[in-house]
Structure formats: structure tokens, C-alpha cells
PDB file of C-alpha atoms in Angstrom:
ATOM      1  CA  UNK A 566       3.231  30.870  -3.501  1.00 82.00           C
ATOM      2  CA  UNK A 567       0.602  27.854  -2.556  1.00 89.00           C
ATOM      3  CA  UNK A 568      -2.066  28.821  -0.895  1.00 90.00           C
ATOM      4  CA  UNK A 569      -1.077  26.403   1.924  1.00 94.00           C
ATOM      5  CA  UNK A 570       2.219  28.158   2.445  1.00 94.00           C
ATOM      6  CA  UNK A 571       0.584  31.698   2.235  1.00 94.00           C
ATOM      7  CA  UNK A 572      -1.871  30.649   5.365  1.00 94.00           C
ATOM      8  CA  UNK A 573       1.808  29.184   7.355  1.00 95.00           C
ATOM      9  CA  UNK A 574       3.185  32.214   6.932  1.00 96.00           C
ATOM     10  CA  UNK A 575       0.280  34.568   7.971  1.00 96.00           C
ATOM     11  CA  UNK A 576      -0.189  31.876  10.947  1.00 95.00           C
ATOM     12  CA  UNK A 577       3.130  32.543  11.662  1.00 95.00           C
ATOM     13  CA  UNK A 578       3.408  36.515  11.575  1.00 95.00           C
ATOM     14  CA  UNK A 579       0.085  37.083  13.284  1.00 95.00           C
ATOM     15  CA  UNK A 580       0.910  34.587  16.232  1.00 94.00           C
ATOM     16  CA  UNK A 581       4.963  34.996  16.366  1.00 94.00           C
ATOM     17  CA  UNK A 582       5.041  31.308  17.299  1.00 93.00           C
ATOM     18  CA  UNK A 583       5.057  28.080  14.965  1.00 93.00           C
ATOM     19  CA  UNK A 584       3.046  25.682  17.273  1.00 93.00           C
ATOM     20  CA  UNK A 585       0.364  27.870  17.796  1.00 94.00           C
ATOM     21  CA  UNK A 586       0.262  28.605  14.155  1.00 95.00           C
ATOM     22  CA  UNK A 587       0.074  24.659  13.917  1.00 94.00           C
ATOM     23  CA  UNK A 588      -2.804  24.436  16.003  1.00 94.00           C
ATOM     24  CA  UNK A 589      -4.753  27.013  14.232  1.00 94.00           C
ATOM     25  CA  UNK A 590      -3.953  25.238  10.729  1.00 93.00           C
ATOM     26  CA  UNK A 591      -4.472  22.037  12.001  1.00 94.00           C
ATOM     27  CA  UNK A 592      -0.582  20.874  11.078  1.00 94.00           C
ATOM     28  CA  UNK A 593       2.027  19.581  12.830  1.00 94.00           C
ATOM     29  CA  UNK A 594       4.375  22.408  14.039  1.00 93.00           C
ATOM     30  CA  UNK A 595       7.285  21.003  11.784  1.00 93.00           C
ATOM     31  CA  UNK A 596       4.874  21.104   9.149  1.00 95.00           C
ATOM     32  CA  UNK A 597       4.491  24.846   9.525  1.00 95.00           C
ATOM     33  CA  UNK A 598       8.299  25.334   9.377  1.00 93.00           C
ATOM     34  CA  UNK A 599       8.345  23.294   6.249  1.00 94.00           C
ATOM     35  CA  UNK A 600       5.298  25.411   4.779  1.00 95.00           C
ATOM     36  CA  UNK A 601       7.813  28.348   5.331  1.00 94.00           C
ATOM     37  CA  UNK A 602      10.731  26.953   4.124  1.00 94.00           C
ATOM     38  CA  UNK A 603       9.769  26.672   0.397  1.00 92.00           C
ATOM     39  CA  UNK A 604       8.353  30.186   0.184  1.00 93.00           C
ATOM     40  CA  UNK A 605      11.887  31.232   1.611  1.00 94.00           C
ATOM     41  CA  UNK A 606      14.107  29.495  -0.533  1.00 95.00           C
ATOM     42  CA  UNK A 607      12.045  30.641  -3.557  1.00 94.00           C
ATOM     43  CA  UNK A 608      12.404  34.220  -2.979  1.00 92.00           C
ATOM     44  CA  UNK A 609      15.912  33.960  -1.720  1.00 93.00           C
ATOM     45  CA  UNK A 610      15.388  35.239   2.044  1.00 94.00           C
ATOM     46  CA  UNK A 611      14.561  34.449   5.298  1.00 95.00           C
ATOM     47  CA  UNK A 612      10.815  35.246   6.019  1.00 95.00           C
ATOM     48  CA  UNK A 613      11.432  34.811   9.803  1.00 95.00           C
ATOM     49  CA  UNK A 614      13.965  34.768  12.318  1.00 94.00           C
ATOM     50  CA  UNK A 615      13.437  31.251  14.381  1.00 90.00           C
ATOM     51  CA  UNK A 616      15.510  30.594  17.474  1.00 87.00           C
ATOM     52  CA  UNK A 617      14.569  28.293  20.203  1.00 84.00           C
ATOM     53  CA  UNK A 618      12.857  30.732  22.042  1.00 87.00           C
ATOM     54  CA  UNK A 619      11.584  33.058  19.899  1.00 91.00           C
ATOM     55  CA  UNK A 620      10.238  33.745  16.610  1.00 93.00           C
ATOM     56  CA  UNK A 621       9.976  37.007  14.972  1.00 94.00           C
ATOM     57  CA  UNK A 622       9.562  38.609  11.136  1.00 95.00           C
ATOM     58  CA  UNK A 623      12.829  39.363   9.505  1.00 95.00           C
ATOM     59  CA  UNK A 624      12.663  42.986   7.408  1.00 95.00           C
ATOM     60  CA  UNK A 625      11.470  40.730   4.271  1.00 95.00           C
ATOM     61  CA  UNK A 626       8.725  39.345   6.233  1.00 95.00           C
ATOM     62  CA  UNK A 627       7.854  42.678   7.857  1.00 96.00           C
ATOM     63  CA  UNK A 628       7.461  44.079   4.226  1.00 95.00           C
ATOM     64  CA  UNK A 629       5.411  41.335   2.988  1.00 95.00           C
ATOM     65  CA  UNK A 630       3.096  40.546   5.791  1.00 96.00           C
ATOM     66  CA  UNK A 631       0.748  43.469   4.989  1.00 96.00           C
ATOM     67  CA  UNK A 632       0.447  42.743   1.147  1.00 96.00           C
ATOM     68  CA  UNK A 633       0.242  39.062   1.580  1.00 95.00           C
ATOM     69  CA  UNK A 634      -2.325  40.048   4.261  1.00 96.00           C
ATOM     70  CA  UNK A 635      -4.423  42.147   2.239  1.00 96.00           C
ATOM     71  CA  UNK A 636      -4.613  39.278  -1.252  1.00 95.00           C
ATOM     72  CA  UNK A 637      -5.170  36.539   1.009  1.00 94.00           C
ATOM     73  CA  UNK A 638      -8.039  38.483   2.295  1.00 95.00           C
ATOM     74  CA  UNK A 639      -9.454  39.546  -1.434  1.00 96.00           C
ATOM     75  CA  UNK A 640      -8.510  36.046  -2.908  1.00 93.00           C
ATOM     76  CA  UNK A 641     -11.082  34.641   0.469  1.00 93.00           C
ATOM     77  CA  UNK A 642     -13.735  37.041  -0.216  1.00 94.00           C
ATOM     78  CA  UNK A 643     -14.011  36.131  -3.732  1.00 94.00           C
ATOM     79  CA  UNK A 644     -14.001  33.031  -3.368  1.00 92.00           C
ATOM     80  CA  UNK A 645     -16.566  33.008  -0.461  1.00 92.00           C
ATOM     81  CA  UNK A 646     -18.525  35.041  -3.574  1.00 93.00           C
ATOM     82  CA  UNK A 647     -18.309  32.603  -5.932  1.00 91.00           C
ATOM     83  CA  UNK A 648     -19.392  30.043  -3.087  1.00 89.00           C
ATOM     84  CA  UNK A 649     -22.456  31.931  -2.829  1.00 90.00           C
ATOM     85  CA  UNK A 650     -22.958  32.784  -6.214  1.00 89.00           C
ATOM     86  CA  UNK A 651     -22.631  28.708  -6.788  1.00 86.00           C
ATOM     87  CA  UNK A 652     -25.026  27.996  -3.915  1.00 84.00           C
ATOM     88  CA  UNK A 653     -27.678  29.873  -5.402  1.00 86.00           C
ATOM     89  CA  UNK A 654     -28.292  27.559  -8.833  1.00 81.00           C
ATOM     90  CA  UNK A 655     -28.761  23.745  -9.127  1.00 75.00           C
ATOM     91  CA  UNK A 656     -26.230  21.874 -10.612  1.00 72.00           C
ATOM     92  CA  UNK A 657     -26.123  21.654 -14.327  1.00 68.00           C
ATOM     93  CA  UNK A 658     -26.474  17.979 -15.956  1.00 69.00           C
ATOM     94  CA  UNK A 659     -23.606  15.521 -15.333  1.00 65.00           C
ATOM     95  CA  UNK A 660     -22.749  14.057 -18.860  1.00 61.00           C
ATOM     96  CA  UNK A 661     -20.506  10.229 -18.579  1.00 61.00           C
ATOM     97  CA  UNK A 662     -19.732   7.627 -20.424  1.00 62.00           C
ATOM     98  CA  UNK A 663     -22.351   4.846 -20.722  1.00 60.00           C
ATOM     99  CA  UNK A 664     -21.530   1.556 -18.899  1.00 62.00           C
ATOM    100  CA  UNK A 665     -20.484  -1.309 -21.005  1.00 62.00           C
ATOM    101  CA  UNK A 666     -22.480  -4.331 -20.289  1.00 60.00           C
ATOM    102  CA  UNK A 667     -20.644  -7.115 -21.395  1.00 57.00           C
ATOM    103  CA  UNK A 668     -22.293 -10.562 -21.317  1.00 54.00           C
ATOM    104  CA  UNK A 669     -21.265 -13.046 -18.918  1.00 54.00           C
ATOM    105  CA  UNK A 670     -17.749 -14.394 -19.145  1.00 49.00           C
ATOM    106  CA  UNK A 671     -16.881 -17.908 -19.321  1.00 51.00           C
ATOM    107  CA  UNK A 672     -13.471 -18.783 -20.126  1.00 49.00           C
ATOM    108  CA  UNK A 673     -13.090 -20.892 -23.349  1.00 50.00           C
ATOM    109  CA  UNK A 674      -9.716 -22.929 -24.843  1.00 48.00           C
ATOM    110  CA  UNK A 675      -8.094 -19.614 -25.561  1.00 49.00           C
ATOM    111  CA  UNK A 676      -8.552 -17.509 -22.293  1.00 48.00           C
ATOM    112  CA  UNK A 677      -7.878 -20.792 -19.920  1.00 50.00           C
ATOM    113  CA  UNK A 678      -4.361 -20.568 -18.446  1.00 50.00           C
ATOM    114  CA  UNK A 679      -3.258 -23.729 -19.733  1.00 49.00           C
ATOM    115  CA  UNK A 680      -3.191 -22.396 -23.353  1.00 47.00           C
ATOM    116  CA  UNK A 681      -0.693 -19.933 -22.784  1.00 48.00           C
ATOM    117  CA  UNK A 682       2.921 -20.659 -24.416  1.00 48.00           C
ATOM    118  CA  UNK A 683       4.833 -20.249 -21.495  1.00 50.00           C
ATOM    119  CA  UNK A 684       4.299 -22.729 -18.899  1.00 49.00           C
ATOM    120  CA  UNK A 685       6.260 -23.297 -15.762  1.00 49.00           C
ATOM    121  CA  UNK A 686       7.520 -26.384 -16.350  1.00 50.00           C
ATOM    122  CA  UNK A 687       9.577 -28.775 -13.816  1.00 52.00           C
ATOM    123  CA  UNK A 688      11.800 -31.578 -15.926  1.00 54.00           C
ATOM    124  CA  UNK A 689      10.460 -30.319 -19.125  1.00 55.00           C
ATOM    125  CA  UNK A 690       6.701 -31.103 -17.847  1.00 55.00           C
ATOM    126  CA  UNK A 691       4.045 -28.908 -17.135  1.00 51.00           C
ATOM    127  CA  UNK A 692       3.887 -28.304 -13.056  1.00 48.00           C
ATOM    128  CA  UNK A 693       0.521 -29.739 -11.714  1.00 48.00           C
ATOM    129  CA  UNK A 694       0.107 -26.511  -9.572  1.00 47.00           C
ATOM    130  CA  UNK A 695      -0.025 -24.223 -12.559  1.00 45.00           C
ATOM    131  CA  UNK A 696      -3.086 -27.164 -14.015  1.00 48.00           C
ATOM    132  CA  UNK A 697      -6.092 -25.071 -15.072  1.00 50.00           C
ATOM    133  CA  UNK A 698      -9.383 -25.311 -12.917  1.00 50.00           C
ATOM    134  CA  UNK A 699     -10.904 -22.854 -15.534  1.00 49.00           C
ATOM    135  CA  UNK A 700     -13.230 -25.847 -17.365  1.00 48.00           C
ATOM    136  CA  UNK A 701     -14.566 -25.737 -13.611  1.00 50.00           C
ATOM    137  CA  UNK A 702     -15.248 -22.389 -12.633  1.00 48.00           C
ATOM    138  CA  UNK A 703     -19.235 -21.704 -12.743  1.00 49.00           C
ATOM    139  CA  UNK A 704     -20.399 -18.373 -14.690  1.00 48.00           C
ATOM    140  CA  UNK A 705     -21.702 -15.785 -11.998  1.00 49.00           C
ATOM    141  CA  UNK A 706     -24.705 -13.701 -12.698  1.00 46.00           C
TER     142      UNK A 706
END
């Protein structure tokens, strides 16, 4: 189960209604139903009963509320532990990848777009849109 799904379907147990849940994950209330849905088909059953007016935990979601309650909880505080833990020494060293300077680029015969094999052509002569302007184009520093 995501992590994201685990918090829609606490949301929805603790508040028995899927916009408020929404507004307390900061979703959309159909996101919240499709949060649940995925869990649900999954494990095979129905984690809540939804009906226009009312939402309540089926007997599946009645039996898993209070262990899903109680790892969510752990899975928080140890991660709020290793957030403090982290917090408390500098970052190590941040190892890349050197830059590659390359010098600056001027196109020669080779790279200019007129030298490639293909050419449009119109009547079996080269278009005079697809002329190169590369000869003309300055090198920027």
C-alpha cells in the first residue's frame, strides 16, 4: 500500500466523509475515492461503504483501521527520527562530474547544413529556403 493511499484511507475512517478527508490531504475529493480504490481492488474488498449520503467502514475496513493506524504512526515517528537524527550533522561532500568546457563552436564545411546528403530539393534543385546562413553566424563568447 502507497503511503498516499494509506493517509486516504485513515482520512477517510477517522472523518467518515471523503471531502473532508480531501480537505485535510489537500486533494480533490474524487481524488480521495481514487486513493481508496486501488488499495480495494488489491486486497479484493471493499474498504468502505460509500452512498450518497453517507460513508462508513465496511467489516474489512473496521479490522484494518487500527493496524494501519498504529504502522502509519511508527513508520511517522521514525521517520520524524531520522529527520532529526539528519538535522543534527552537516551534509557530507557532494561528488559530480566535472563540466566539459568545450572551446567555442564555429561551424565549418562539414557541420554547415548545406553539406548534408539529403537536401530538400524543388525540380531537382536545392530550395533557397533550406540555403545555409552558417558561413554568417558570428562565434559567441
Amino acid at each position: 500500500m502507497d503511503l498516499r493511499e494509506l493517509e486516504a484511507f485513515l482520512a477517510v475512517a477517522e472523518e467518515l466523509h471523503f471531502g473532508r478527508a480531501g480537505v485535510r490531504l489537500y486533494v480533490s475529493q474524487s481524488r480521495v475515492s481514487q486513493l481508496l480504490r486501488s488499495p480495494e481492488h488489491r486486497i479484493g474488498g471493499r474498504l468502505v461503504e460509500r452512498t450518497s449520503r453517507r460513508v462508513s467502514l465496511t467489516p474489512l475496513g473496521r479490522q484494518l483501521f487500527p493496524e494501519l493506524r498504529t504502522a502509519y504512526d511508527r513508520l511517522r515517528a521514525t521517520l520524524d527520527s531520522a529527520c532529526a537524527t539528519a538535522a543534527r550533522y552537516p551534509p557530507g561532500p557532494r561528488y559530480s562530474r566535472p563540466r566539459r568546457r568545450s572551446p567555442p563552436w564555429r561551424p565549418g564545411a562539414a557541420d554547415c547544413c548545406c553539406a548534408r546528403p539529403r537536401r530538400p530539393t524543388i525540380g531537382g534543385r536545392t530550395s533557397p529556403v533550406f540555403r545555409c546562413t552558417a558561413s554568417r553566424t558570428p562565434v559567441l563568447r
